[in-house]
mmCIF file of C-alpha atoms in Angstrom:
data_model
loop_
_atom_site.group_PDB
_atom_site.id
_atom_site.type_symbol
_atom_site.label_atom_id
_atom_site.label_comp_id
_atom_site.label_asym_id
_atom_site.label_seq_id
_atom_site.Cartn_x
_atom_site.Cartn_y
_atom_site.Cartn_z
ATOM 1 C CA UNK A 878 25.200 4.359 6.218
ATOM 2 C CA UNK A 879 23.815 3.894 9.702
ATOM 3 C CA UNK A 880 25.338 2.294 12.746
ATOM 4 C CA UNK A 881 22.098 1.494 14.550
ATOM 5 C CA UNK A 882 22.251 -2.178 15.674
ATOM 6 C CA UNK A 883 18.496 -2.617 15.250
ATOM 7 C CA UNK A 884 18.751 -1.585 11.594
ATOM 8 C CA UNK A 885 21.484 -4.139 10.983
ATOM 9 C CA UNK A 886 19.428 -6.719 12.828
ATOM 10 C CA UNK A 887 16.390 -6.050 10.662
ATOM 11 C CA UNK A 888 18.604 -6.261 7.553
ATOM 12 C CA UNK A 889 17.378 -3.075 5.922
ATOM 13 C CA UNK A 890 17.996 0.642 5.827
ATOM 14 C CA UNK A 891 15.637 3.004 7.575
ATOM 15 C CA UNK A 892 13.524 5.292 5.446
ATOM 16 C CA UNK A 893 13.998 9.055 5.735
ATOM 17 C CA UNK A 894 10.654 9.531 7.473
ATOM 18 C CA UNK A 895 10.776 6.387 9.606
ATOM 19 C CA UNK A 896 11.364 7.216 13.284
ATOM 20 C CA UNK A 897 14.169 5.529 15.137
ATOM 21 C CA UNK A 898 13.203 3.363 18.073
ATOM 22 C CA UNK A 899 15.665 4.685 20.654
ATOM 23 C CA UNK A 900 15.468 8.397 19.925
ATOM 24 C CA UNK A 901 15.450 10.506 23.075
ATOM 25 C CA UNK A 902 13.184 13.508 23.304
ATOM 26 C CA UNK A 903 14.903 16.843 23.582
ATOM 27 C CA UNK A 904 14.069 18.888 26.614
ATOM 28 C CA UNK A 905 11.868 21.853 25.904
ATOM 29 C CA UNK A 906 13.220 25.187 26.940
ATOM 30 C CA UNK A 907 10.843 28.101 27.262
ATOM 31 C CA UNK A 908 11.452 30.770 24.648
ATOM 32 C CA UNK A 909 13.433 33.701 25.892
ATOM 33 C CA UNK A 910 11.459 36.880 25.321
ATOM 34 C CA UNK A 911 13.336 40.142 24.889
ATOM 35 C CA UNK A 912 12.923 42.535 27.790
ATOM 36 C CA UNK A 913 11.418 45.219 25.563
ATOM 37 C CA UNK A 914 8.674 42.977 24.147
ATOM 38 C CA UNK A 915 5.317 43.108 25.917
ATOM 39 C CA UNK A 916 4.448 39.806 27.590
ATOM 40 C CA UNK A 917 0.706 40.076 26.933
ATOM 41 C CA UNK A 918 1.006 40.146 23.131
ATOM 42 C CA UNK A 919 -0.826 37.245 21.537
ATOM 43 C CA UNK A 920 0.412 35.666 18.322
ATOM 44 C CA UNK A 921 -1.638 36.418 15.251
ATOM 45 C CA UNK A 922 -3.759 33.786 13.525
ATOM 46 C CA UNK A 923 -1.183 33.429 10.742
ATOM 47 C CA UNK A 924 1.617 32.750 13.232
ATOM 48 C CA UNK A 925 -0.272 30.051 15.111
ATOM 49 C CA UNK A 926 -1.522 28.223 12.029
ATOM 50 C CA UNK A 927 1.740 28.361 10.065
ATOM 51 C CA UNK A 928 3.403 25.605 12.101
ATOM 52 C CA UNK A 929 1.917 22.104 11.974
ATOM 53 C CA UNK A 930 1.225 20.645 15.375
ATOM 54 C CA UNK A 931 1.195 17.083 16.558
ATOM 55 C CA UNK A 932 -2.198 16.884 18.233
ATOM 56 C CA UNK A 933 -1.266 14.007 20.507
ATOM 57 C CA UNK A 934 1.778 15.680 22.038
ATOM 58 C CA UNK A 935 1.338 19.318 21.081
ATOM 59 C CA UNK A 936 4.866 19.557 19.678
ATOM 60 C CA UNK A 937 6.026 20.676 16.255
ATOM 61 C CA UNK A 938 6.568 17.923 13.739
ATOM 62 C CA UNK A 939 10.154 17.305 12.775
ATOM 63 C CA UNK A 940 11.429 16.510 9.333
ATOM 64 C CA UNK A 941 12.410 13.041 10.584
ATOM 65 C CA UNK A 942 8.767 12.066 11.045
ATOM 66 C CA UNK A 943 7.248 13.787 8.030
ATOM 67 C CA UNK A 944 6.816 12.085 4.675
ATOM 68 C CA UNK A 945 8.945 13.660 1.922
ATOM 69 C CA UNK A 946 7.026 15.546 -0.763
ATOM 70 C CA UNK A 947 8.095 13.217 -3.593
ATOM 71 C CA UNK A 948 6.870 10.165 -1.686
ATOM 72 C CA UNK A 949 3.643 11.910 -0.700
ATOM 73 C CA UNK A 950 2.860 12.882 -4.296
ATOM 74 C CA UNK A 951 3.573 9.354 -5.471
ATOM 75 C CA UNK A 952 1.237 7.940 -2.810
ATOM 76 C CA UNK A 953 -1.555 10.373 -3.677
ATOM 77 C CA UNK A 954 -1.363 9.526 -7.386
ATOM 78 C CA UNK A 955 -1.589 5.802 -6.705
ATOM 79 C CA UNK A 956 -4.347 6.244 -4.134
ATOM 80 C CA UNK A 957 -6.373 8.366 -6.564
ATOM 81 C CA UNK A 958 -5.990 5.714 -9.261
ATOM 82 C CA UNK A 959 -6.686 2.618 -7.138
ATOM 83 C CA UNK A 960 -9.518 4.275 -5.219
ATOM 84 C CA UNK A 961 -10.934 6.548 -7.902
ATOM 85 C CA UNK A 962 -11.672 3.974 -10.576
ATOM 86 C CA UNK A 963 -13.681 1.568 -8.359
ATOM 87 C CA UNK A 964 -15.503 4.485 -6.737
ATOM 88 C CA UNK A 965 -16.480 5.920 -10.123
ATOM 89 C CA UNK A 966 -17.710 2.488 -11.217
ATOM 90 C CA UNK A 967 -19.700 2.264 -7.968
ATOM 91 C CA UNK A 968 -21.383 5.588 -8.693
ATOM 92 C CA UNK A 969 -21.994 4.697 -12.322
ATOM 93 C CA UNK A 970 -23.717 1.467 -11.248
ATOM 94 C CA UNK A 971 -26.579 3.621 -9.964
ATOM 95 C CA UNK A 972 -26.971 5.312 -13.346
ATOM 96 C CA UNK A 973 -26.728 2.027 -15.251
ATOM 97 C CA UNK A 974 -29.305 0.370 -13.013
ATOM 98 C CA UNK A 975 -31.599 3.387 -13.392
ATOM 99 C CA UNK A 976 -31.303 3.125 -17.179
ATOM 100 C CA UNK A 977 -32.090 -0.628 -17.046
ATOM 101 C CA UNK A 978 -35.160 -0.111 -14.841
ATOM 102 C CA UNK A 979 -36.540 2.912 -16.734
ATOM 103 C CA UNK A 980 -36.185 1.292 -20.179
ATOM 104 C CA UNK A 981 -37.532 -2.041 -18.894
ATOM 105 C CA UNK A 982 -34.583 -3.999 -20.305
ATOM 106 C CA UNK A 983 -34.871 -6.698 -17.635
ATOM 107 C CA UNK A 984 -36.011 -7.153 -14.041
ATOM 108 C CA UNK A 985 -33.333 -5.793 -11.729
ATOM 109 C CA UNK A 986 -33.726 -6.396 -7.981
ATOM 110 C CA UNK A 987 -32.751 -3.504 -5.739
ATOM 111 C CA UNK A 988 -30.546 -5.785 -3.651
ATOM 112 C CA UNK A 989 -28.408 -6.469 -6.737
ATOM 113 C CA UNK A 990 -27.849 -2.735 -7.189
ATOM 114 C CA UNK A 991 -26.969 -2.412 -3.515
ATOM 115 C CA UNK A 992 -24.527 -5.332 -3.552
ATOM 116 C CA UNK A 993 -22.775 -4.194 -6.753
ATOM 117 C CA UNK A 994 -22.395 -0.606 -5.586
ATOM 118 C CA UNK A 995 -21.197 -1.636 -2.112
ATOM 119 C CA UNK A 996 -18.698 -4.046 -3.658
ATOM 120 C CA UNK A 997 -17.164 -1.299 -5.778
ATOM 121 C CA UNK A 998 -17.124 1.183 -2.885
ATOM 122 C CA UNK A 999 -15.433 -1.446 -0.713
ATOM 123 C CA UNK A 1000 -12.907 -2.058 -3.468
ATOM 124 C CA UNK A 1001 -12.263 1.697 -3.523
ATOM 125 C CA UNK A 1002 -11.516 1.675 0.207
ATOM 126 C CA UNK A 1003 -9.112 -1.224 -0.245
ATOM 127 C CA UNK A 1004 -7.578 0.754 -3.118
ATOM 128 C CA UNK A 1005 -6.720 3.583 -0.728
ATOM 129 C CA UNK A 1006 -4.568 1.287 1.383
ATOM 130 C CA UNK A 1007 -3.073 -0.482 -1.608
ATOM 131 C CA UNK A 1008 -2.247 2.851 -3.250
ATOM 132 C CA UNK A 1009 -0.293 4.023 -0.222
ATOM 133 C CA UNK A 1010 1.504 0.721 0.229
ATOM 134 C CA UNK A 1011 2.273 0.123 -3.456
ATOM 135 C CA UNK A 1012 4.121 3.421 -3.864
ATOM 136 C CA UNK A 1013 7.873 3.464 -3.401
ATOM 137 C CA UNK A 1014 8.738 4.959 -0.020
ATOM 138 C CA UNK A 1015 12.255 5.925 -1.087
ATOM 139 C CA UNK A 1016 12.821 9.504 -2.158
ATOM 140 C CA UNK A 1017 14.696 8.453 -5.285
ATOM 141 C CA UNK A 1018 12.799 5.396 -6.520
ATOM 142 C CA UNK A 1019 13.928 2.807 -8.998
ATOM 143 C CA UNK A 1020 11.527 2.248 -11.845
ATOM 144 C CA UNK A 1021 8.708 0.074 -10.575
ATOM 145 C CA UNK A 1022 5.853 -1.772 -12.170
ATOM 146 C CA UNK A 1023 2.505 -0.258 -13.060
ATOM 147 C CA UNK A 1024 0.675 -2.099 -10.293
ATOM 148 C CA UNK A 1025 3.513 -1.772 -7.765
ATOM 149 C CA UNK A 1026 3.310 -5.316 -6.374
ATOM 150 C CA UNK A 1027 7.026 -5.427 -5.447
ATOM 151 C CA UNK A 1028 6.756 -2.173 -3.498
ATOM 152 C CA UNK A 1029 3.563 -3.413 -1.850
ATOM 153 C CA UNK A 1030 5.208 -6.574 -0.515
ATOM 154 C CA UNK A 1031 8.268 -4.630 0.643
ATOM 155 C CA UNK A 1032 6.242 -1.930 2.403
ATOM 156 C CA UNK A 1033 3.860 -4.452 3.960
ATOM 157 C CA UNK A 1034 6.887 -6.307 5.346
ATOM 158 C CA UNK A 1035 8.212 -3.047 6.789
ATOM 159 C CA UNK A 1036 4.869 -2.363 8.455
ATOM 160 C CA UNK A 1037 4.697 -5.851 9.942
ATOM 161 C CA UNK A 1038 8.248 -5.511 11.285
ATOM 162 C CA UNK A 1039 7.411 -2.133 12.840
ATOM 163 C CA UNK A 1040 4.247 -3.601 14.423
ATOM 164 C CA UNK A 1041 6.266 -6.487 15.891
ATOM 165 C CA UNK A 1042 8.911 -4.126 17.278
ATOM 166 C CA UNK A 1043 6.315 -1.844 18.842
ATOM 167 C CA UNK A 1044 4.471 -4.814 20.337
ATOM 168 C CA UNK A 1045 7.729 -6.153 21.801
ATOM 169 C CA UNK A 1046 8.621 -2.719 23.209
ATOM 170 C CA UNK A 1047 5.205 -2.346 24.813
ATOM 171 C CA UNK A 1048 5.570 -5.752 26.496
ATOM 172 C CA UNK A 1049 9.031 -4.912 27.830
#
């Protein structure tokens, strides 16, 4: 598949959207304008907003660094599930506590309402990360489990390896 020695060293294949470590940047050449075109013409709003820009470097994103659509959709579905359910429970805790207080079912301290709602909102935030990491990052995935624990451990390992490599490169 690939002859990159770092990939063989890591013992895994690179993902389609994972950048390679030793990629050299291509030199930018100014666009050649035809002699008949006026040089003061500004691009329209549609032309400037149609291309995504990398804000840090101001260059166009390449397909090597973008997440494939199938992977992105899979991530969004899992993130909506693992974040949406706890967040909805967090919101519904306000309504349930209101019902308990209004109908005088039992004494409910306000700190209990705060702690329960914050716990579910915090769980929703954790669910965002888990949803992205538990999705398969391959374009053609094998059938995975409902919770995606195998994909989570694999993707977390990939992230740790990438963090170690970037830390080693920054030290060198």
